[in-house]
Backbone as a ProteinNet text record, in pm:
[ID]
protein_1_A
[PRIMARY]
XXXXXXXXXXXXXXXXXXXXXXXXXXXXXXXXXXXXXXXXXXXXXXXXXXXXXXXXXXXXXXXXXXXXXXXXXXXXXXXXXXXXXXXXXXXXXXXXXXXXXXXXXXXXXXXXXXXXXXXXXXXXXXXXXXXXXXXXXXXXXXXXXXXXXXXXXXXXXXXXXXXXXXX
[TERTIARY]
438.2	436.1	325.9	228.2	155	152.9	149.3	180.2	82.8	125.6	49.4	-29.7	-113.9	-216.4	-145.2	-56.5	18.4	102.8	161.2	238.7	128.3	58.4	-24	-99.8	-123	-131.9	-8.6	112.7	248	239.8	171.4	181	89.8	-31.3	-158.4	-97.9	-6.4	42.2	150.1	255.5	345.1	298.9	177.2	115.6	52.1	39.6	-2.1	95.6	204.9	331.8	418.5	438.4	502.9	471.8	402	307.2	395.4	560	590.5	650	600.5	605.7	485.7	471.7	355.2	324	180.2	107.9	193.7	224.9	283.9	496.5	513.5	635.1	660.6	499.7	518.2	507.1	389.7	356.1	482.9	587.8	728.7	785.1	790.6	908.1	788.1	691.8	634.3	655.9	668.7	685.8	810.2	916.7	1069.2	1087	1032.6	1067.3	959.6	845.9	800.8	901.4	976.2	1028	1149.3	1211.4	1313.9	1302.2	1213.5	1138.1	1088	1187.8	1190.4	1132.7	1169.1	1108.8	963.9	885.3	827.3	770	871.5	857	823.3	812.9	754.7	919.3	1035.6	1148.8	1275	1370.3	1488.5	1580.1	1619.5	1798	1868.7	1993	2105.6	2139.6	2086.4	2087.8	1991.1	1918.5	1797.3	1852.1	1940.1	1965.5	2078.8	2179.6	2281.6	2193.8	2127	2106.8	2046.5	1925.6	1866.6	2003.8	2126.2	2210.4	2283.2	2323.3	2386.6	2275.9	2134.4	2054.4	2064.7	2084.1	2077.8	2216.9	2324.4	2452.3	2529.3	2517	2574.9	2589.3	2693.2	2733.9	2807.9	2773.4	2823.9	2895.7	2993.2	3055.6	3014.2	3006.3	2956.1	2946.9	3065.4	3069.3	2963.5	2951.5	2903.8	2756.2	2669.7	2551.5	2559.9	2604.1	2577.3	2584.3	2652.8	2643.5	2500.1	2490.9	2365.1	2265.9	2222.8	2147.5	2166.7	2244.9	2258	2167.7	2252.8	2223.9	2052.3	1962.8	1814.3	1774.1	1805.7	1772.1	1727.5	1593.1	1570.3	1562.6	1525.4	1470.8	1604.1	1681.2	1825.2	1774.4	1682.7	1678	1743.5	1873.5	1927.7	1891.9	1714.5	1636.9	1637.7	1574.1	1517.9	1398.4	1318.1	1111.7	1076.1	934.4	901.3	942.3	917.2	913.5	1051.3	1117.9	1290	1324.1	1275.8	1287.4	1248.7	1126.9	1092.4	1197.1	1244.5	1332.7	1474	1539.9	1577.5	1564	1453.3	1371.8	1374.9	1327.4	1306.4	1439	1566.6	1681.5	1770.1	1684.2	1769.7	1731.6	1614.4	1542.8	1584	1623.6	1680.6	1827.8	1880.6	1997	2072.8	2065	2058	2155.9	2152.2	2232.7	2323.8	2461.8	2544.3	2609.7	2562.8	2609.3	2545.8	2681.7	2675.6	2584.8	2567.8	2486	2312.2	2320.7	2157.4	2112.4	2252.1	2202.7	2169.4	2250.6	2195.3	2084.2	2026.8	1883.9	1797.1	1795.5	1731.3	1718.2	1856.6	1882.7	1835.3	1793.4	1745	1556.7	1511.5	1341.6	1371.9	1259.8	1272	1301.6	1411.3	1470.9	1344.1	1259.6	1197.8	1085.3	1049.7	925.1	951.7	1089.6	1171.8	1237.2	1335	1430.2	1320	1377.7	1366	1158.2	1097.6	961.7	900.1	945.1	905.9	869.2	961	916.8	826.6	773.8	705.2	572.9	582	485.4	386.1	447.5	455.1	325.8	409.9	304.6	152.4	214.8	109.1	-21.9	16.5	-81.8	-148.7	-29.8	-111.7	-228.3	-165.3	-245.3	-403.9	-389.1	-485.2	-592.2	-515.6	-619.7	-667.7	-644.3	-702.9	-792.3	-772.2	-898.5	-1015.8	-964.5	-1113.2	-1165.2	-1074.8	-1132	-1216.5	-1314.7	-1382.1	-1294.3	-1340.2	-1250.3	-1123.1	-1019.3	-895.4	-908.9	-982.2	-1004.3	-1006.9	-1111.8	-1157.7	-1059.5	-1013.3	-872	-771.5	-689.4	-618.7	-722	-804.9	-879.1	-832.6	-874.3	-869.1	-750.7	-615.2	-508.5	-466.5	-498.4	-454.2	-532.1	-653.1	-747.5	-623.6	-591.8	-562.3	-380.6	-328.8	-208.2	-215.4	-302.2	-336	-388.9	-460.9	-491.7	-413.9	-305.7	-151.5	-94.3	-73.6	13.9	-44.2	-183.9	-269.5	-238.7	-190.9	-199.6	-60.8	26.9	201.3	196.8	168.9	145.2	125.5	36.9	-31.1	60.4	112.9	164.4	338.9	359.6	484.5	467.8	353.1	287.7	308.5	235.2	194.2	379.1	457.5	596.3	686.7	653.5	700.9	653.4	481.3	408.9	485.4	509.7	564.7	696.3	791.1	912	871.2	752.4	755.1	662.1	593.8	502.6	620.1
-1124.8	-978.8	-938.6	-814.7	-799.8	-646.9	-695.2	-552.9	-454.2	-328.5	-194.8	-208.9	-90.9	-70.5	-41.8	45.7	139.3	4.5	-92.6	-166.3	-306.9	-349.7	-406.6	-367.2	-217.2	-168	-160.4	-182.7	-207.9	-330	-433.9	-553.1	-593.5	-524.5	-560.6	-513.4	-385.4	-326.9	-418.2	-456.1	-600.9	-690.5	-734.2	-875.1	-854	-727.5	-697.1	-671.1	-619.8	-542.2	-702.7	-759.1	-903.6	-1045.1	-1037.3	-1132.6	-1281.4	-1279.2	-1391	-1441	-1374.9	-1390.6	-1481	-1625	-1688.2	-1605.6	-1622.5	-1575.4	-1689.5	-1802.5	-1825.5	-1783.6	-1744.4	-1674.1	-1542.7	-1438.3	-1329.8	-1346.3	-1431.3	-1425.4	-1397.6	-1520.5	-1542.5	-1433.2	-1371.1	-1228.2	-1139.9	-1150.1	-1040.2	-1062.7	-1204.7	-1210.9	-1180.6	-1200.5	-1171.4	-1055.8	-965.7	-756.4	-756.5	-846.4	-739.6	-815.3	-903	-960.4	-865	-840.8	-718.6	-606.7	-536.9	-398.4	-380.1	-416.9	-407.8	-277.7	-104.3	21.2	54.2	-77.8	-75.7	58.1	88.2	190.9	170	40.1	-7.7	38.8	-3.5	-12.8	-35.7	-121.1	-196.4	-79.3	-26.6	68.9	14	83.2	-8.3	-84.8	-57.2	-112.8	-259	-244.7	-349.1	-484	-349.2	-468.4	-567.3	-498.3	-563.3	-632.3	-640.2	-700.2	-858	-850.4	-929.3	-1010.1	-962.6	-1043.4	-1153	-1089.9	-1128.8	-1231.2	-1242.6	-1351.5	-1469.1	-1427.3	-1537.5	-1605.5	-1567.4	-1611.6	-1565.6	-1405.6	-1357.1	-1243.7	-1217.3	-1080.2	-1011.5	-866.1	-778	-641.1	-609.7	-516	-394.9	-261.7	-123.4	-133.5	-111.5	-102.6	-209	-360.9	-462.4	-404.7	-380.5	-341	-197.9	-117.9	14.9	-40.2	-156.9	-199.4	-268	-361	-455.6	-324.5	-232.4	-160.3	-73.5	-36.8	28.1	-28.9	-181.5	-251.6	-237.4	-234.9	-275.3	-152.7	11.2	88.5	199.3	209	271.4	372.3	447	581	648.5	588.1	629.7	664.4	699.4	696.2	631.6	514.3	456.3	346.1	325.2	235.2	134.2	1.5	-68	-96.4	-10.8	-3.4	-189.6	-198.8	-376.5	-396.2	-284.3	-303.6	-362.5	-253.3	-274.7	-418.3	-443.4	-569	-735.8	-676.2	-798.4	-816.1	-689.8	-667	-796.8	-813.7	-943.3	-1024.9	-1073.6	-1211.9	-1215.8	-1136.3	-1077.4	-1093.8	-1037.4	-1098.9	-1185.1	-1268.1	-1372.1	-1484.8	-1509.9	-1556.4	-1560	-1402.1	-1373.4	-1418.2	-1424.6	-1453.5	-1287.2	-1162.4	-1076.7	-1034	-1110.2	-1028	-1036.6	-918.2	-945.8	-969.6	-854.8	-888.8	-989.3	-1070.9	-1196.1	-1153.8	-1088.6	-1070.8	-1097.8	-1014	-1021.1	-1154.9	-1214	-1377.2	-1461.5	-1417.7	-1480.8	-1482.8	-1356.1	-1314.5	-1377.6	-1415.8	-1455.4	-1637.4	-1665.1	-1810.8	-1876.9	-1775.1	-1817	-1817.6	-1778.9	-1826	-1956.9	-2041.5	-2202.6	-2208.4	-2265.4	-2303.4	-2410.4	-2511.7	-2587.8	-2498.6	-2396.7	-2354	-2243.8	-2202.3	-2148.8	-2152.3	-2252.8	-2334.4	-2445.8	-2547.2	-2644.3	-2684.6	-2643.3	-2665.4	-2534.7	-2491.3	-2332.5	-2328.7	-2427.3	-2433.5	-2597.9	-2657.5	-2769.1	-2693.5	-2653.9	-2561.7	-2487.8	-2411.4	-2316.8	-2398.7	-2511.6	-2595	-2689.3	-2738.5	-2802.5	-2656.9	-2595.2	-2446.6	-2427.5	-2403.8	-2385.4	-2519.5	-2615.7	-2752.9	-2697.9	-2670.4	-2670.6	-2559.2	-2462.4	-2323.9	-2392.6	-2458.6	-2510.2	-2599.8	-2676.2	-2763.9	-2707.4	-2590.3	-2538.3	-2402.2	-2385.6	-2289.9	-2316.6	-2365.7	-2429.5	-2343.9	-2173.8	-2157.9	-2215	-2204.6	-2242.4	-2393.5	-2449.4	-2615.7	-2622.1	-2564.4	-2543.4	-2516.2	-2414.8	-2367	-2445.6	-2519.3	-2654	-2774.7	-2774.8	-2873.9	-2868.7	-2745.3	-2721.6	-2670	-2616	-2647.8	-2820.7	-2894.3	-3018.7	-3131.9	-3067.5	-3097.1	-3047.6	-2918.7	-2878.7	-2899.9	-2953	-2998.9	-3147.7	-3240.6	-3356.1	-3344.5	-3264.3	-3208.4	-3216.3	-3105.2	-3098.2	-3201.3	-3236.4	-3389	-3417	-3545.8	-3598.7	-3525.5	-3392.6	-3336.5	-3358.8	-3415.9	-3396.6	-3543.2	-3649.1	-3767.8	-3815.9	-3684.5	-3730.9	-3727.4	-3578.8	-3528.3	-3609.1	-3660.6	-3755.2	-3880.3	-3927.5	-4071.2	-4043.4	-3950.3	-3895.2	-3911.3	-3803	-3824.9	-3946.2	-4029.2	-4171.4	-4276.9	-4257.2	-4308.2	-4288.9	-4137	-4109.4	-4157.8	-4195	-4265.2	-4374.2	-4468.1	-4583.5	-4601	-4434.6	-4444.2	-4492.7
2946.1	2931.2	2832.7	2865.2	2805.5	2695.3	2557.2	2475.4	2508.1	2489.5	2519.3	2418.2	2381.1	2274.3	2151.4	2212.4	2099.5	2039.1	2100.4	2022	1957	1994.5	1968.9	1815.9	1791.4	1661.4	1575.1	1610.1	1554.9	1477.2	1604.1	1527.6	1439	1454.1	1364.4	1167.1	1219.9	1080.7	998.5	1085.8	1109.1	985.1	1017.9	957	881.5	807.4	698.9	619.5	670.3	556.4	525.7	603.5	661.8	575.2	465.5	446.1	408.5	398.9	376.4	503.1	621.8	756.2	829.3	889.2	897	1042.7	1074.8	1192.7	1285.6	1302.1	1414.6	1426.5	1306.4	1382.1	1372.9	1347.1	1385.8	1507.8	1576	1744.7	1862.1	1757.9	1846.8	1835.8	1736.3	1736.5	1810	1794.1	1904.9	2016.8	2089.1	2237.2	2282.2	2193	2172.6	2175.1	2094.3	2102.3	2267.8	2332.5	2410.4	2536.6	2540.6	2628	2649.9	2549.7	2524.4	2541.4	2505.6	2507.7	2647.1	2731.7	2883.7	2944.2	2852.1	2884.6	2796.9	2767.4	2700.3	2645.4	2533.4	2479.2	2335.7	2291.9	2140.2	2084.1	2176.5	2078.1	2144.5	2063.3	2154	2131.5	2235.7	2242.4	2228.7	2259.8	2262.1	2391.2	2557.8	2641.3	2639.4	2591.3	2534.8	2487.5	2338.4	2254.9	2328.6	2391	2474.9	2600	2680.4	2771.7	2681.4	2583.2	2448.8	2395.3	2382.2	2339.5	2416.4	2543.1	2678.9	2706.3	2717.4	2761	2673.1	2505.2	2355.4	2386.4	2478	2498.1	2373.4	2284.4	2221.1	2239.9	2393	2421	2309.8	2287.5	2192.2	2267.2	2192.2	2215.9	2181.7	2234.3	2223.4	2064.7	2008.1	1843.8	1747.5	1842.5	1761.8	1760.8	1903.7	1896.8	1788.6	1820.2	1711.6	1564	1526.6	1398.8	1348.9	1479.4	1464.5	1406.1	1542	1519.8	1370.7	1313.9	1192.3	1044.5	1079.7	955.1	945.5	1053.8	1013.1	1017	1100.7	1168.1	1048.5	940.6	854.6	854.4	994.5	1003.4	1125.7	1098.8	1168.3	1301.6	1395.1	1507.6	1619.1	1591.2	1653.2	1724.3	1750.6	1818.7	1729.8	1748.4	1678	1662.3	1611.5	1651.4	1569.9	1600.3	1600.8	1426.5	1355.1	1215.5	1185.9	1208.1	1174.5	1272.5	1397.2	1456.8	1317.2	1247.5	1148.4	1048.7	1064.2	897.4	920.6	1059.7	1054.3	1038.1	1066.4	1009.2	872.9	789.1	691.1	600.1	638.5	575.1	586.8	696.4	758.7	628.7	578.9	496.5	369.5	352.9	212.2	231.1	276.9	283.9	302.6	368.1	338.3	463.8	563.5	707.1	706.1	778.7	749.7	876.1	1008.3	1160.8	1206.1	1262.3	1324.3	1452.3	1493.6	1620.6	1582	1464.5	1384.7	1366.9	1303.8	1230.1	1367.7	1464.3	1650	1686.5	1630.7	1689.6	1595	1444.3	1382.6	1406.2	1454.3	1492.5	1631.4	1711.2	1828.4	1815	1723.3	1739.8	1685.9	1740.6	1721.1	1563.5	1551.8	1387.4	1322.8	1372.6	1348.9	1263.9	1310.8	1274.1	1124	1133.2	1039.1	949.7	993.8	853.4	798.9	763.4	733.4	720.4	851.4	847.7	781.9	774	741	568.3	492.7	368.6	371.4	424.1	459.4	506.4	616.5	611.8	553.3	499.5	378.5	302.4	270.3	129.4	187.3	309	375.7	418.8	419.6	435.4	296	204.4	41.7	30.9	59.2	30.6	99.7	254.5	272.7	238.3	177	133.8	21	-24.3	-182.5	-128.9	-27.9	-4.5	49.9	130.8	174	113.7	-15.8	-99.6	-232.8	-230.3	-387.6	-511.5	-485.3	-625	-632.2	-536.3	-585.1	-622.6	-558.9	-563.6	-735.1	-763.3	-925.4	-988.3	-1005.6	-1062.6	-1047.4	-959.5	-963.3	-1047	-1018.9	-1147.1	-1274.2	-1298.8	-1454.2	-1524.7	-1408.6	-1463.4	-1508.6	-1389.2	-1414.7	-1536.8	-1572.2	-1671.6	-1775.7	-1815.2	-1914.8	-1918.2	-1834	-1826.6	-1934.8	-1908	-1917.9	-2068.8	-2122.4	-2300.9	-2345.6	-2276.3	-2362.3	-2384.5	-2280.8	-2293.9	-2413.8	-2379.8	-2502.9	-2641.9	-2651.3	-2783.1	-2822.7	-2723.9	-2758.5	-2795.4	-2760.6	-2755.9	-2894.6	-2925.9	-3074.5	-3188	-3164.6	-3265.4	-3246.7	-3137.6	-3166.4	-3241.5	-3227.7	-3242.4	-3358.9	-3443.1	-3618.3	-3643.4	-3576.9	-3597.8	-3662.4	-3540.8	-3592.3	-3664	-3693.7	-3788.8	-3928.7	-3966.7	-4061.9	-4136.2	-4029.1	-4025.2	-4125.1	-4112.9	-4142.1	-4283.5	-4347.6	-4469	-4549.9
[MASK]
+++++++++++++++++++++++++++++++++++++++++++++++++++++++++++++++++++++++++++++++++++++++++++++++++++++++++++++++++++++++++++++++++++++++++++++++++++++++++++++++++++++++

């Protein structure tokens, strides 16, 4: 399925507001709201959200969807636009959701890329911005230069410590 223009600038805004969100599992929740966003209207209803649940094998009841939708739904419009769609992800992370239907939807993008790899990830990414960034490269230098002073200076002044023991 291919996003409109109009939602396509949704998502460009997405991945800027999003930033502890990686570019490969915004991609997935984007293919996820446009797979859903069946009236592609750049937003899940409540028919949406129920048909989206019924496919995850977590059918919801009239009341359960109006809740789902509540908990993320900022601008009370009743929809779920792509933003308020991230905001699950978003507190699934924090530990923050409270409808079991939400925590479904947050539990069905590949867990690999989310749980567990997601903070592996995370660092194997930092690792590599530092290698192909000279300044940061530098700056990890010279913390670890000046980590290594300290020490040497604690070293000393224990050494002097127990020297003293023995004048």
């Amino acid at each position: 399925a291919m996003a409109t223009a109009a939602m396509r600038k949704q998502f460009q805004a997405a991945r800027t507001e999003f930033k502890e969100l990686s570019i490969q599992e915004l991609k997935d929740y984007e293919a996820l709201f446009i797979k859903y966003d069946t009236g592609k209207d750049g937003f899940l209803d409540q028919m949406e959200l129920k048909y989206m649940m019924e496919k995850l094998g977590h059918p919801q009841t009239h009341l359960g969807l109006k809740a789902m939708i509540k908990e993320v739904d900022e601008d009370l419009d009743s929809m779920i636009s792509y933003k308020e769609f991230l905001l699950i992800f978003r507190y699934a992370k924090t530990g923050q959701l409270k409808c079991e239907g939400l925590k479904a939807i947050a539990a069905s993008v590949n867990v690999d890329e989310v749980g567990v790899g997601g903070a592996k990830n995370f660092f194997e990414t930092k690792a590599k911005a530092i290698a192909d960034n000279p300044a940061e490269r530098d700056r990890a230098y010279h913390e670890q230069r000046k980590a290594e002073v300290q020490q040497k200076a604690a070293n000393k002044a224990a050494f002097k410590q127990r020297a003293a023991l023995f004048q």
